[in-house]
XYZ file of C-alpha atoms in Angstrom:
346
model
C -82.910 -27.428 -26.235
C -84.257 -29.609 -23.446
C -85.422 -27.650 -20.406
C -84.477 -29.402 -17.165
C -86.069 -28.823 -13.802
C -82.659 -28.181 -12.254
C -79.201 -27.253 -13.483
C -76.594 -28.229 -10.901
C -73.298 -26.385 -11.290
C -70.595 -28.544 -9.728
C -70.073 -32.310 -9.708
C -68.486 -32.851 -6.299
C -70.086 -34.502 -3.248
C -72.828 -31.864 -2.894
C -73.757 -31.765 -6.568
C -73.771 -35.535 -6.956
C -76.001 -36.053 -3.941
C -78.340 -33.301 -5.160
C -78.624 -35.109 -8.498
C -79.497 -38.345 -6.684
C -82.020 -36.748 -4.341
C -83.632 -34.824 -7.204
C -84.203 -38.170 -8.901
C -85.984 -39.364 -5.778
C -88.275 -36.383 -6.213
C -88.957 -37.009 -9.912
C -87.087 -33.889 -10.984
C -85.016 -33.778 -14.160
C -81.387 -32.730 -13.752
C -78.489 -31.403 -15.771
C -75.164 -31.700 -13.909
C -72.344 -29.474 -15.188
C -68.722 -29.596 -14.079
C -65.538 -27.876 -15.207
C -63.415 -30.992 -14.869
C -63.175 -34.008 -17.149
C -64.621 -36.313 -14.495
C -67.041 -36.080 -11.574
C -65.969 -36.100 -7.942
C -64.824 -32.553 -7.241
C -61.887 -31.846 -4.974
C -61.877 -35.391 -3.646
C -59.691 -36.014 -6.713
C -56.961 -34.096 -4.875
C -56.542 -36.922 -2.344
C -57.435 -40.218 -4.066
C -55.313 -42.405 -1.777
C -55.935 -40.629 1.503
C -58.349 -42.216 3.951
C -61.548 -40.326 4.732
C -63.070 -41.189 8.108
C -65.851 -38.651 8.592
C -68.530 -39.677 6.077
C -71.534 -41.047 7.914
C -71.873 -44.858 8.030
C -68.715 -45.363 5.975
C -65.626 -46.777 7.688
C -62.357 -45.313 6.470
C -62.556 -45.090 2.680
C -60.017 -43.800 0.167
C -60.839 -40.705 -1.822
C -60.825 -42.763 -5.046
C -63.288 -45.282 -3.633
C -65.522 -42.512 -2.282
C -65.591 -40.890 -5.733
C -66.630 -44.174 -7.327
C -69.447 -44.603 -4.819
C -70.613 -40.975 -5.007
C -70.702 -41.077 -8.800
C -72.575 -44.388 -8.864
C -75.175 -42.993 -6.486
C -75.338 -39.598 -8.184
C -76.096 -41.168 -11.576
C -78.805 -43.506 -10.244
C -81.594 -41.603 -12.010
C -79.641 -40.817 -15.194
C -79.092 -37.063 -14.989
C -77.655 -35.356 -18.039
C -73.929 -34.872 -17.351
C -71.904 -32.118 -19.038
C -68.148 -32.176 -18.342
C -65.220 -29.928 -19.298
C -67.589 -26.970 -19.184
C -66.970 -23.830 -17.164
C -70.041 -21.753 -16.379
C -69.506 -18.008 -16.591
C -72.989 -16.707 -15.755
C -76.709 -17.365 -15.816
C -79.755 -15.142 -16.100
C -83.535 -15.251 -16.175
C -85.222 -15.374 -19.579
C -88.546 -13.827 -20.560
C -90.088 -17.277 -20.098
C -88.955 -17.250 -16.450
C -86.353 -19.912 -17.124
C -82.673 -19.765 -16.232
C -80.233 -19.643 -19.130
C -76.835 -20.876 -17.993
C -73.901 -19.831 -20.192
C -70.467 -21.464 -20.474
C -67.166 -19.817 -21.386
C -67.404 -21.418 -24.837
C -70.838 -19.885 -25.436
C -72.924 -23.010 -24.862
C -76.280 -22.339 -23.190
C -78.467 -24.556 -21.024
C -82.050 -23.953 -19.901
C -83.628 -24.980 -16.610
C -86.342 -23.900 -14.219
C -84.099 -23.611 -11.153
C -80.379 -23.521 -10.358
C -78.254 -25.205 -7.690
C -74.732 -23.846 -7.189
C -72.517 -26.624 -5.826
C -69.084 -25.343 -6.713
C -67.461 -25.956 -3.328
C -64.177 -24.125 -3.056
C -64.462 -23.352 -6.745
C -62.357 -24.314 -9.726
C -58.815 -24.610 -8.462
C -55.875 -24.756 -10.837
C -52.473 -25.657 -9.414
C -49.970 -22.830 -9.235
C -46.998 -23.515 -11.454
C -43.364 -22.715 -10.920
C -42.546 -19.192 -12.158
C -40.171 -20.611 -14.761
C -40.031 -21.206 -18.475
C -40.282 -24.927 -19.143
C -41.733 -27.365 -21.639
C -45.407 -28.057 -21.007
C -44.967 -31.733 -21.849
C -43.033 -32.179 -18.592
C -46.459 -32.164 -16.911
C -47.342 -35.255 -18.947
C -44.056 -36.903 -17.960
C -42.546 -36.584 -14.481
C -43.720 -33.174 -13.222
C -46.798 -33.597 -11.028
C -49.100 -31.239 -9.128
C -50.745 -34.019 -7.167
C -50.133 -37.596 -6.087
C -52.697 -39.996 -7.487
C -51.007 -43.353 -6.875
C -48.260 -43.787 -4.296
C -46.936 -46.904 -6.013
C -46.003 -44.817 -9.053
C -43.157 -43.415 -6.923
C -41.937 -46.740 -5.546
C -38.147 -46.802 -5.046
C -37.731 -43.508 -6.925
C -35.933 -40.312 -6.006
C -38.711 -37.783 -5.475
C -38.409 -34.022 -5.040
C -41.383 -32.125 -3.607
C -41.690 -28.336 -3.804
C -43.935 -26.669 -1.240
C -44.500 -26.069 2.440
C -48.231 -26.458 3.033
C -50.319 -29.338 4.292
C -50.399 -31.193 0.990
C -46.653 -30.998 0.372
C -45.817 -32.119 3.918
C -48.431 -34.892 3.857
C -47.165 -36.270 0.562
C -43.579 -36.141 1.790
C -44.509 -38.199 4.857
C -46.545 -40.678 2.804
C -43.942 -41.077 0.073
C -41.216 -41.856 2.590
C -42.901 -45.247 2.970
C -42.545 -46.146 -0.722
C -39.981 -43.891 -2.432
C -36.261 -44.535 -2.409
C -35.429 -40.943 -1.425
C -37.532 -37.874 -0.682
C -36.432 -34.229 -0.848
C -38.646 -31.332 0.216
C -37.866 -27.834 -1.040
C -39.406 -24.846 0.700
C -38.744 -21.144 0.308
C -38.938 -20.584 4.068
C -38.102 -22.500 7.225
C -41.661 -22.129 8.520
C -44.124 -24.679 7.183
C -47.834 -23.879 6.782
C -48.856 -27.383 7.747
C -50.269 -29.133 10.785
C -47.762 -29.165 13.624
C -47.900 -32.937 14.123
C -47.172 -33.681 10.462
C -44.431 -31.065 10.288
C -42.743 -32.514 13.364
C -43.049 -35.998 11.878
C -41.348 -34.781 8.702
C -38.458 -33.135 10.564
C -37.881 -36.377 12.466
C -37.946 -38.492 9.307
C -35.346 -39.429 6.696
C -36.566 -36.759 4.304
C -33.929 -34.341 3.051
C -35.339 -30.871 3.727
C -34.072 -27.798 1.869
C -35.288 -24.584 3.525
C -34.824 -21.012 2.241
C -34.591 -22.628 -1.193
C -36.164 -21.841 -4.563
C -36.213 -23.790 -7.814
C -34.390 -21.804 -10.482
C -34.249 -24.186 -13.460
C -35.642 -27.501 -14.704
C -32.978 -29.463 -16.561
C -34.195 -32.058 -19.098
C -32.621 -35.374 -19.958
C -30.953 -36.013 -23.324
C -34.319 -36.788 -24.943
C -35.811 -33.519 -23.744
C -38.929 -35.361 -22.596
C -38.262 -35.714 -18.876
C -36.823 -33.599 -16.089
C -33.490 -35.075 -15.108
C -32.485 -32.589 -12.411
C -33.266 -29.169 -11.026
C -31.072 -26.247 -10.101
C -32.027 -24.685 -6.796
C -30.818 -21.588 -4.993
C -30.387 -21.472 -1.228
C -31.034 -17.802 -0.500
C -29.646 -17.982 3.002
C -26.322 -19.492 1.935
C -26.428 -17.735 -1.459
C -25.346 -20.734 -3.503
C -26.813 -23.014 -6.167
C -27.142 -26.785 -6.089
C -28.132 -29.429 -8.628
C -30.508 -32.133 -7.450
C -31.055 -35.149 -9.665
C -34.499 -36.735 -9.538
C -36.879 -39.276 -10.988
C -40.106 -37.441 -10.145
C -40.880 -33.804 -9.318
C -44.008 -32.822 -7.377
C -44.929 -29.120 -7.249
C -47.522 -28.269 -4.631
C -47.318 -24.536 -3.991
C -51.022 -23.754 -3.879
C -53.978 -23.232 -6.183
C -55.538 -20.322 -8.027
C -59.288 -19.978 -7.588
C -61.004 -19.222 -10.891
C -64.605 -19.248 -9.723
C -66.046 -15.844 -10.575
C -69.551 -16.131 -12.035
C -71.144 -15.468 -8.650
C -69.366 -12.091 -8.558
C -71.508 -10.974 -11.499
C -73.304 -7.834 -10.205
C -76.436 -8.815 -12.124
C -76.879 -11.910 -9.926
C -76.994 -9.870 -6.701
C -75.710 -12.612 -4.399
C -74.799 -11.705 -0.847
C -71.185 -12.777 -0.439
C -69.140 -13.459 2.672
C -65.387 -12.873 2.578
C -65.916 -11.934 -1.082
C -66.460 -15.580 -1.955
C -68.996 -17.667 -0.035
C -72.664 -17.261 -0.936
C -74.698 -16.225 2.086
C -77.986 -18.089 2.292
C -80.362 -19.879 4.600
C -80.280 -23.282 6.249
C -82.730 -24.342 3.522
C -80.064 -23.525 0.902
C -81.910 -20.444 -0.392
C -79.866 -17.501 -1.680
C -80.695 -13.856 -2.276
C -81.416 -14.719 -5.923
C -84.888 -16.228 -6.255
C -84.798 -19.664 -7.856
C -81.104 -20.139 -7.133
C -79.899 -22.388 -4.319
C -76.384 -23.005 -2.995
C -75.124 -26.169 -1.327
C -71.892 -27.541 0.073
C -68.833 -25.461 0.864
C -69.907 -22.499 -1.285
C -72.941 -21.901 0.980
C -72.639 -20.029 4.255
C -75.237 -19.624 6.999
C -75.306 -19.619 10.780
C -74.705 -23.160 12.004
C -73.157 -24.306 8.702
C -71.386 -27.696 8.905
C -68.484 -27.890 6.452
C -68.342 -31.652 6.134
C -69.441 -33.922 3.307
C -72.336 -34.888 5.578
C -73.325 -31.220 5.780
C -73.193 -30.955 1.987
C -75.644 -33.857 1.696
C -78.047 -32.106 4.059
C -77.794 -28.883 2.045
C -78.513 -30.836 -1.141
C -81.675 -32.443 0.205
C -82.932 -29.089 1.515
C -82.326 -27.374 -1.828
C -84.067 -30.098 -3.824
C -87.046 -30.109 -1.459
C -87.427 -26.346 -1.821
C -87.255 -26.643 -5.595
C -89.844 -29.424 -5.656
C -92.279 -27.284 -3.673
C -91.575 -24.240 -5.834
C -92.378 -26.217 -8.998
C -95.244 -28.166 -7.470
C -96.827 -26.570 -4.359
C -98.998 -29.685 -3.882
C -95.983 -31.969 -3.462
C -94.905 -33.508 -0.185
C -92.305 -31.491 1.704
C -89.782 -34.320 1.603
C -89.160 -37.464 -0.386
C -90.105 -40.776 1.249
C -87.012 -42.471 2.665
C -85.538 -45.082 0.330
C -86.647 -48.038 2.471
C -90.269 -46.991 1.852
C -89.895 -45.399 -1.575
C -91.507 -47.186 -4.523
C -88.912 -45.712 -6.883
C -86.425 -48.249 -5.562
C -88.568 -51.383 -5.947
C -86.951 -52.511 -9.194
C -83.495 -51.429 -8.080
C -83.891 -53.315 -4.790
C -84.791 -56.454 -6.712
C -81.737 -56.051 -8.941
C -79.496 -55.695 -5.902
C -81.003 -58.745 -4.227
C -80.495 -60.832 -7.338
C -76.903 -59.657 -7.631
C -75.872 -60.163 -4.019
C -78.086 -62.900 -2.614
C -79.066 -65.229 -5.451
């Protein structure tokens, strides 16, 4: 098995930038992610505009993912997808052996934990229904607004995501219903007020009781809902059903007592501004890391990543420079600069 300088656990903004910066420092990288594609939680909002990434005007989540991945793979890190890490430990050779839930093992000299908010799986309706509905017209996220153009859409949920999607879909869908178990929404006040003043049909104190398929059994044709306040049932026909009632966090390897992390709120890894943790040789970056003065923005994740990689470089080579030369004066980019010039200017 190939021993890498760094194993990065998590392929979101922090992990991708760490992979890029490690390449600038001539470090070999293995990047592991639980999902089938890189990009992290930005996949949850592919069509939303992101305004707060330095030097980038408003960019959609999908475009940001494309750009992050392109940059993150600049120096050809090994990428391992669909792999959930359950633990890691030091070997007798003073290497880290990282273990997946399927029993695969990976060896590296140092570890970077870049798991963000962790692995989040969407909560499903507490009903019995055919799993293939989730491949048809039952969704837990909105990836392309145009998919819902002129359709009758029912959204279940009362948080920020559900309210945001309801407001956005009103601009393209033919009809939008929002079903919420309460009359109090856990969403930003401005967006909630906008929804109440819109043409959306809002069902409060209402729960979904049954998904009713069409004659083929492949699609959901309607749902039966119960209004608990009025104590009556209603059938709502639909074209598309979106369920956004929260996520379950499955990240748990850092709760392993053998790793001896210091945790805040039983989740975040407490560390230093240089991304160090209580476990020697293990660094944390991005949202999973907590320290005084922490900035929970993508820009802050990039800073964490550079700090972690610089610490690792010095740990592996005490004679190295403290930081990588900036790209405008870094010989590693000479050939790449020439390629870009030929592509864009010639």
